[in-house]
mmCIF file of C-alpha atoms in Angstrom:
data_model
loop_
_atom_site.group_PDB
_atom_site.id
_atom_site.type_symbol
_atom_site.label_atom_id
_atom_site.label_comp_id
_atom_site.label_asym_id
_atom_site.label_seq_id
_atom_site.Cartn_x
_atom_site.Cartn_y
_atom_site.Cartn_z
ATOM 1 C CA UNK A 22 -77.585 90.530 59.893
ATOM 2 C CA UNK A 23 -75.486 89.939 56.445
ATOM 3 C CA UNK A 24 -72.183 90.638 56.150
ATOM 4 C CA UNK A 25 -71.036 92.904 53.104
ATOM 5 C CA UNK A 26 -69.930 90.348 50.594
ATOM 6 C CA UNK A 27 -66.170 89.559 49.573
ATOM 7 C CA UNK A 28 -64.697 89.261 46.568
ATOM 8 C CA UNK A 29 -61.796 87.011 46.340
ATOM 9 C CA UNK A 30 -60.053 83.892 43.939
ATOM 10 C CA UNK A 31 -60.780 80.477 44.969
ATOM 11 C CA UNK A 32 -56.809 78.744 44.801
ATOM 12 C CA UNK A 33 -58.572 75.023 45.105
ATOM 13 C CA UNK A 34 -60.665 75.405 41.523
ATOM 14 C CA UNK A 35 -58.783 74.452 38.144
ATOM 15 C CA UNK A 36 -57.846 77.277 36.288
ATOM 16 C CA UNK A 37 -60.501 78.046 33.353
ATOM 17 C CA UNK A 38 -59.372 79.647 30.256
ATOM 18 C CA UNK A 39 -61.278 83.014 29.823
ATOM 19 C CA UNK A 40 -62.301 85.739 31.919
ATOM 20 C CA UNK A 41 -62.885 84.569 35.446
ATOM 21 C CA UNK A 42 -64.758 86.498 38.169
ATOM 22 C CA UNK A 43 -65.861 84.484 41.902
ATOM 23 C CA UNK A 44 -68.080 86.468 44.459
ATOM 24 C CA UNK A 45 -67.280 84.904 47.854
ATOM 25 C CA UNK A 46 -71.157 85.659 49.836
ATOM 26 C CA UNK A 47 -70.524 85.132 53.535
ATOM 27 C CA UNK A 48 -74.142 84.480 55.482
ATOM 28 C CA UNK A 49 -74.917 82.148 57.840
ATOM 29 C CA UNK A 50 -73.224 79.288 55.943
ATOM 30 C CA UNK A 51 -70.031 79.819 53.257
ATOM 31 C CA UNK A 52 -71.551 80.398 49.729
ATOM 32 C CA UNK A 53 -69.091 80.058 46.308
ATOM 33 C CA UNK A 54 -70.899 81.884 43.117
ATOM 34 C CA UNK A 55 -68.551 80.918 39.999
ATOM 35 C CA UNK A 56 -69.567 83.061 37.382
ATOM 36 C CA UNK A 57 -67.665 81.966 33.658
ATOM 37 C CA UNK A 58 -67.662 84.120 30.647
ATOM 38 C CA UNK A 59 -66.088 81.397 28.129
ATOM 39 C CA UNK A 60 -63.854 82.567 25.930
ATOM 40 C CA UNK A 61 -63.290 82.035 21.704
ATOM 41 C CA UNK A 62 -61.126 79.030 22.003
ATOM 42 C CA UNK A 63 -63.443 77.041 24.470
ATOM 43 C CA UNK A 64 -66.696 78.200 22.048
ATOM 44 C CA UNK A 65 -64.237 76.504 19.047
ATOM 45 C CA UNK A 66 -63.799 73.913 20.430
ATOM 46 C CA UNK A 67 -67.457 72.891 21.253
ATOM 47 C CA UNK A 68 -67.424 73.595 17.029
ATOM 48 C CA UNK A 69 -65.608 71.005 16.424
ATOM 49 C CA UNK A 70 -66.797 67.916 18.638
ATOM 50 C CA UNK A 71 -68.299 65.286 16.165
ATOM 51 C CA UNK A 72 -72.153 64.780 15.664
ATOM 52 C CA UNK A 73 -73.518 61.854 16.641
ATOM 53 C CA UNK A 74 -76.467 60.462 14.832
ATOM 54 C CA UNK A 75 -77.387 57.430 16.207
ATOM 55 C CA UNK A 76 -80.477 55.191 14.964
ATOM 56 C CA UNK A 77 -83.309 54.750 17.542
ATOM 57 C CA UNK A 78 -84.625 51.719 17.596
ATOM 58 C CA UNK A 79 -87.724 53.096 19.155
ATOM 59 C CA UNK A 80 -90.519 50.315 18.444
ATOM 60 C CA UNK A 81 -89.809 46.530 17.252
ATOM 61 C CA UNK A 82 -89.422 46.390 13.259
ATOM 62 C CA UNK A 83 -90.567 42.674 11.977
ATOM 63 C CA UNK A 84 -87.119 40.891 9.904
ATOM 64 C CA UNK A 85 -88.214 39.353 6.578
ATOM 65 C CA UNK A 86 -86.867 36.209 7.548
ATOM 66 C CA UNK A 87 -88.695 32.818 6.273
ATOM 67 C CA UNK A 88 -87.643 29.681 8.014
ATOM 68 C CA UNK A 89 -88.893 25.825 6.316
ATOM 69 C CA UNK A 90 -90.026 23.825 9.552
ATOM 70 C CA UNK A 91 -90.329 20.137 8.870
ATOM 71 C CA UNK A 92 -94.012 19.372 9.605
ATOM 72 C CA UNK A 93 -95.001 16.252 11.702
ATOM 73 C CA UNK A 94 -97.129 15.974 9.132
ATOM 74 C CA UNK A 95 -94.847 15.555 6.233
ATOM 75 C CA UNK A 96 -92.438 12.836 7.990
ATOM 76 C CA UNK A 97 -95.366 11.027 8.509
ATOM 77 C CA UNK A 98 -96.446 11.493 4.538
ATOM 78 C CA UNK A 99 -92.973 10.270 3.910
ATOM 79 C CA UNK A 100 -92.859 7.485 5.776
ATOM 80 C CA UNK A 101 -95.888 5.904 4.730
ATOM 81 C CA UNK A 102 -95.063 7.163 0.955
ATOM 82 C CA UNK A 103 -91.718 4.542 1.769
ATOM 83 C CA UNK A 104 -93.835 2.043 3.262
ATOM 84 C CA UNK A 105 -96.192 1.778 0.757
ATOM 85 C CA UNK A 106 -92.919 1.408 -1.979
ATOM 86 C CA UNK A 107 -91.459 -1.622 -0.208
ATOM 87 C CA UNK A 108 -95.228 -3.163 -0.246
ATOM 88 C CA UNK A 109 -95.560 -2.661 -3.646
ATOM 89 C CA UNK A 110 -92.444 -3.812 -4.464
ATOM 90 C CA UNK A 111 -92.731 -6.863 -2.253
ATOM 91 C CA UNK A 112 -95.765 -8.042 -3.585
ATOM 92 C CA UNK A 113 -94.817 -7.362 -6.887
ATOM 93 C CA UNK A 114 -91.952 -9.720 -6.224
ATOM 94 C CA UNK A 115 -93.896 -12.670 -5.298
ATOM 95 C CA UNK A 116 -96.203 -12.642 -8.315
ATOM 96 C CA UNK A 117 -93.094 -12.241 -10.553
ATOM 97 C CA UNK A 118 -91.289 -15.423 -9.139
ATOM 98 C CA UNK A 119 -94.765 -17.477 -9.230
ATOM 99 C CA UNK A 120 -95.668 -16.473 -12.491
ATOM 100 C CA UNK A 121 -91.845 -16.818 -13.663
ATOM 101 C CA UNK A 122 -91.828 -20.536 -12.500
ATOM 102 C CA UNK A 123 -94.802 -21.210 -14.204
ATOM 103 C CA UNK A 124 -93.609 -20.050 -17.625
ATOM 104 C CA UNK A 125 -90.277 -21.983 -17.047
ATOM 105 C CA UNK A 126 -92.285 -24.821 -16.541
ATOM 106 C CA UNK A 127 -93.713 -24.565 -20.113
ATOM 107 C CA UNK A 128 -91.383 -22.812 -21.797
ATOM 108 C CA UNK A 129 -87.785 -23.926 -20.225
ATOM 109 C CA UNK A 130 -85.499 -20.996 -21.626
ATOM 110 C CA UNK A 131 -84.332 -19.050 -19.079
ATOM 111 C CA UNK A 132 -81.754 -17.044 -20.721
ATOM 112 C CA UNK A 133 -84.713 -16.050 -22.809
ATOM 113 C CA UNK A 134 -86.923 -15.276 -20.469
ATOM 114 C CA UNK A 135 -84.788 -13.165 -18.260
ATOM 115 C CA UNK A 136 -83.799 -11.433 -21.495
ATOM 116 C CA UNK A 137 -87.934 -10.707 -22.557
ATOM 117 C CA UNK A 138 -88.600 -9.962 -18.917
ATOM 118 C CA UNK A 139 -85.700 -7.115 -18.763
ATOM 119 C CA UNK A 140 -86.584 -6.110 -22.582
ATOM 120 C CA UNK A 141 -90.490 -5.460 -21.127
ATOM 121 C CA UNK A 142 -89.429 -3.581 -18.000
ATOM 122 C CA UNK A 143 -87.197 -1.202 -19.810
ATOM 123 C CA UNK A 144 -90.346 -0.543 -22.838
ATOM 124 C CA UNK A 145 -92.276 0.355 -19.788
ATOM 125 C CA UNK A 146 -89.867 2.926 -18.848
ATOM 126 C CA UNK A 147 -89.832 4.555 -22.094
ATOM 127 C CA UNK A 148 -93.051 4.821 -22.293
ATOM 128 C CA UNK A 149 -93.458 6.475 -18.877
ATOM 129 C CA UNK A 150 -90.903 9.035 -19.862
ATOM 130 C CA UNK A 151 -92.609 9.637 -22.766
ATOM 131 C CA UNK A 152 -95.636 10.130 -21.175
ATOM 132 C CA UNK A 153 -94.636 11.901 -18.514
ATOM 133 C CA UNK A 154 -95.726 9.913 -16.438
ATOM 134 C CA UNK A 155 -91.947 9.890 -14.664
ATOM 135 C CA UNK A 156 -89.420 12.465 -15.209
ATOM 136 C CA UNK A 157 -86.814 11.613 -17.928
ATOM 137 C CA UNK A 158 -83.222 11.885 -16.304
ATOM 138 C CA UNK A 159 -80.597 13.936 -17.758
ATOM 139 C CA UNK A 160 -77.689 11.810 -19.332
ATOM 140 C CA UNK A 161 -74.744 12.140 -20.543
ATOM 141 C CA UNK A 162 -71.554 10.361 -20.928
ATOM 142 C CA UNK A 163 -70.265 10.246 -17.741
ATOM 143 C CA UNK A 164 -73.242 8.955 -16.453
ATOM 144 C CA UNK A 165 -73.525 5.876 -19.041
ATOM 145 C CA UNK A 166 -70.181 5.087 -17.996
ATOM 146 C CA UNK A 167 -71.215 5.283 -14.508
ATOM 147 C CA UNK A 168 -74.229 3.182 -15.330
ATOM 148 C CA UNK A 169 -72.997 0.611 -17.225
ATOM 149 C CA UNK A 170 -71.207 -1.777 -14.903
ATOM 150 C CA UNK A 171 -74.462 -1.535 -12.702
ATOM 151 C CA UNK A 172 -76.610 -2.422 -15.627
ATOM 152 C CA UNK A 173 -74.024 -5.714 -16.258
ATOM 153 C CA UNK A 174 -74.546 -6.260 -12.840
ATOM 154 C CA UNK A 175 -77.978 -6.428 -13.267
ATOM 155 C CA UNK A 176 -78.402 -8.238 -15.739
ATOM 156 C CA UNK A 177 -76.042 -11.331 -14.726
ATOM 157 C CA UNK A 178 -77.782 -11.237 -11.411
ATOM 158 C CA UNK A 179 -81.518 -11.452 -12.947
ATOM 159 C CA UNK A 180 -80.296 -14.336 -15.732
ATOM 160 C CA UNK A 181 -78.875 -16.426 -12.994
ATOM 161 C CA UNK A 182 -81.569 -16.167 -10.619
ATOM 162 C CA UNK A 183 -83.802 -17.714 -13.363
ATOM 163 C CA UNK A 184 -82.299 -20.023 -14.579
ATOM 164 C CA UNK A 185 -81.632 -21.177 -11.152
ATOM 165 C CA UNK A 186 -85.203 -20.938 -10.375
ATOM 166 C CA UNK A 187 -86.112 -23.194 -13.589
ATOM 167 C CA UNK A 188 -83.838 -26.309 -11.967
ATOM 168 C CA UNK A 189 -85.097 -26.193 -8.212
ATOM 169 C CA UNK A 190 -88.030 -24.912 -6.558
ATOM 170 C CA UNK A 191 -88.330 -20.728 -6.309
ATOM 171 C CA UNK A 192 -87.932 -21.442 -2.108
ATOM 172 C CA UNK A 193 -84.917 -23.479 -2.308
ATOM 173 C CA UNK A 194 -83.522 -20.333 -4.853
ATOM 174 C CA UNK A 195 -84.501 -17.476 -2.639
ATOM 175 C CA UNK A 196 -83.220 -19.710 0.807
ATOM 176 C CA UNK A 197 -79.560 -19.647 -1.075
ATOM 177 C CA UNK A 198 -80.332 -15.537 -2.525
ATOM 178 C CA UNK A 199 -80.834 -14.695 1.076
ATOM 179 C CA UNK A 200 -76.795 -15.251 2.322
ATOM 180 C CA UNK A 201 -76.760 -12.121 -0.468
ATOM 181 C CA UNK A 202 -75.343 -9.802 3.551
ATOM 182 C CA UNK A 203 -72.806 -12.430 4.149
ATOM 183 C CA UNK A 204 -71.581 -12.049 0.633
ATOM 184 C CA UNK A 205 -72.153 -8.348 0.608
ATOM 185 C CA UNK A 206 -69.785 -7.931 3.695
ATOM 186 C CA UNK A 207 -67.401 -10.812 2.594
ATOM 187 C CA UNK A 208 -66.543 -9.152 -0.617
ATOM 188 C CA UNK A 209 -66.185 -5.646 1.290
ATOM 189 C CA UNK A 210 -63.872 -7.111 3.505
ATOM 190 C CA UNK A 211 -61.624 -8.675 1.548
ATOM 191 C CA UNK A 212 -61.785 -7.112 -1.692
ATOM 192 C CA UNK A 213 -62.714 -3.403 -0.335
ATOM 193 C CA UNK A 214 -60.827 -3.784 2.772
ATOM 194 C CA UNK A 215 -63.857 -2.279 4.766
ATOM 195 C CA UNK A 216 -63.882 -2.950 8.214
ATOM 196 C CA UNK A 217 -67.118 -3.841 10.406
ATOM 197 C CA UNK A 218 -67.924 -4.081 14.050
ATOM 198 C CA UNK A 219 -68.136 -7.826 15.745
ATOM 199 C CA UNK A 220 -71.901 -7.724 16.220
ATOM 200 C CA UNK A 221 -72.232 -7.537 12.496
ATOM 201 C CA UNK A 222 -69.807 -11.317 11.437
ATOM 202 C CA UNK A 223 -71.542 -12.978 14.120
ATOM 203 C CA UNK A 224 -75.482 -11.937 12.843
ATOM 204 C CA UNK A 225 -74.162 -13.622 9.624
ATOM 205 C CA UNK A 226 -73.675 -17.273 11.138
ATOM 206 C CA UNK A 227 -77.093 -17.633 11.412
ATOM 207 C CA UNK A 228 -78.002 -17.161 8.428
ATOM 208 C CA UNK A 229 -74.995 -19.207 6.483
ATOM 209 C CA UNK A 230 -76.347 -21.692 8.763
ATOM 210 C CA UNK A 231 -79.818 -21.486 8.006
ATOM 211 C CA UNK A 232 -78.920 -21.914 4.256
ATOM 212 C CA UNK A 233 -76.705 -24.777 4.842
ATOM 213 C CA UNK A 234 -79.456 -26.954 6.167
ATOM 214 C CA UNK A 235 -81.819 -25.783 3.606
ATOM 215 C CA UNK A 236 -79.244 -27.320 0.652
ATOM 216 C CA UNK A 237 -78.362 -30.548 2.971
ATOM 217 C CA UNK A 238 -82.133 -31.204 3.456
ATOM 218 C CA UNK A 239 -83.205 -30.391 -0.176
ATOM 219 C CA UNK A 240 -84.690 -33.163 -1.631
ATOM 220 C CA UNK A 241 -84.469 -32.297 -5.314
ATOM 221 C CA UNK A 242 -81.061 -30.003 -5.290
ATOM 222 C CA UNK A 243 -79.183 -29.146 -8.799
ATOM 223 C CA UNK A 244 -76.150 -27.875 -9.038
ATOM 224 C CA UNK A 245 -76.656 -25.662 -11.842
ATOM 225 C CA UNK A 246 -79.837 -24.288 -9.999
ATOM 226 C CA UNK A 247 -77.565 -23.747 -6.724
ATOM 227 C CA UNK A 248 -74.552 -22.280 -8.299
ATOM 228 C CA UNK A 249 -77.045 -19.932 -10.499
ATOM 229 C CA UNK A 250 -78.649 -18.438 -7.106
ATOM 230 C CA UNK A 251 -74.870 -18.111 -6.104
ATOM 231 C CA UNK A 252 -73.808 -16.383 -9.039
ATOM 232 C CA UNK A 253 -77.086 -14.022 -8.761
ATOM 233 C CA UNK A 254 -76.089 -13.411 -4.785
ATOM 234 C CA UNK A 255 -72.840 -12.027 -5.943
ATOM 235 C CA UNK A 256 -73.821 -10.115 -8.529
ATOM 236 C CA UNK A 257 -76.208 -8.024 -7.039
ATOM 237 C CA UNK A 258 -73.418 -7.394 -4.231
ATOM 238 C CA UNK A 259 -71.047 -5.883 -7.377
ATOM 239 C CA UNK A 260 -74.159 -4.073 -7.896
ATOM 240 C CA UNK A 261 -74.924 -2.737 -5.627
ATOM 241 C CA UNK A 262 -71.219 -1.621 -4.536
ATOM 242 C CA UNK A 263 -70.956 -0.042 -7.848
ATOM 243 C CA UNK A 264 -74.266 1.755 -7.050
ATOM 244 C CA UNK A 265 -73.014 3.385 -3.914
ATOM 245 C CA UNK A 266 -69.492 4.253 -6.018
ATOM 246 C CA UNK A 267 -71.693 5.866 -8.920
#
């Protein structure tokens, strides 16, 4: 049987700004109804609260976003592109010094011949810029100035080298032109003041050795044809310092 319901203040609920009624039911187990009527200030307040409009990302949205991969493909391209440069140039190198020698031979000029051999390499330049065959570079004065001790270089290297090679054999010149490391790291030593690793001033003993014997045991040595390969060894070490500077 239910008892007639009470009608009573809870003390243990926070105080709520408004009209407040609570209907106590007492049946078989205690039963709080809270009934609210909110008032203006509480119905202003839920006015004012901020709107939040947040973005959804509800499904995945591709990014423009392009990033270059180096293909295997490519390095390999490259590398064999490199390869094929240093085979050219290599063979190209051996016919030159053959055919060189054999114009020294009949025609003994070597200042001459340098000279007509540099002449002909730069016409063929011209005429693949003008071509366009090979893209022209674009000069201007700092660059000539940046150029020209390399060019002087160059050219005091080439002249040397031939008219070493017209006095002694072209193997006796290139056995002296290749010390051109140990002069390479002598003059960065002592006249750059670069330092390098142990490993690197003992690899050079061999080969100061090697060309040691080779002028001890030549059978038909000239000293204008040895000190030209030494002037052309130190030469193309200037140049190619002043390459790396420019």
């Amino acid at each position: 049987m239910s008892k007639p319901e009470q009608q009573c203040r809870v003390p243990f609920l926070p105080p709520l700004k408004g009209e407040k009624s609570c209907n106590l039911s007492i049946t078989n187990s205690l039963r709080i109804v809270a009934s609210v009527t909110p008032s203006n200030s509480l119905v202003k307040y839920r006015k004012t609260l901020p709107a939040c409009n947040a973005y959804e990302a509800n499904r995945a949205q591709p990014l423009d976003i392009s990033i270059d991969l180096p293909s295997v493909q490519s390095e390999t391209a490259q590398r064999v592109k490199i390869g094929i440069y240093f085979a050219t140039w290599w063979a190209l190198n051996v016919v030159f010094n053959v055919y060189n020698k054999k114009v020294l031979n009949v025609f003994p000029y070597p200042w001459l011949t340098s000279t007509l051999s540099l002449a002909a390499g730069s016409l063929m330049m011209v005429i693949s810029w003008a071509t366009r065959i090979a893209d022209a570079p674009e000069t201007d004065m700092e660059f000539w100035k940046t150029l020209l001790p390399v060019a002087v270089a160059l050219t005091i290297g080439h002249v040397a080298a031939t008219v070493s090679m017209s006095k002694v054999a072209v193997s006796f010149t290139h056995i002296i032109k290749s010390a051109e490391p140990a002069f390479s790291v002598l003059v960065s030593r002592f006249l750059l003041g670069e330092m390098f690793p142990v490993p690197v001033y003992l690899s050079l003993i061999p080969i100061i050795g090697g060309c040691a014997l080779a002028v001890v045991t030549e059978l038909n040595f000239n000293m204008i044809g040895f000190m030209g390969a030494m002037i052309s060894n130190v030469a193309f070490v200037f140049r190619n310092i002043f390459s790396k500077k420019g």
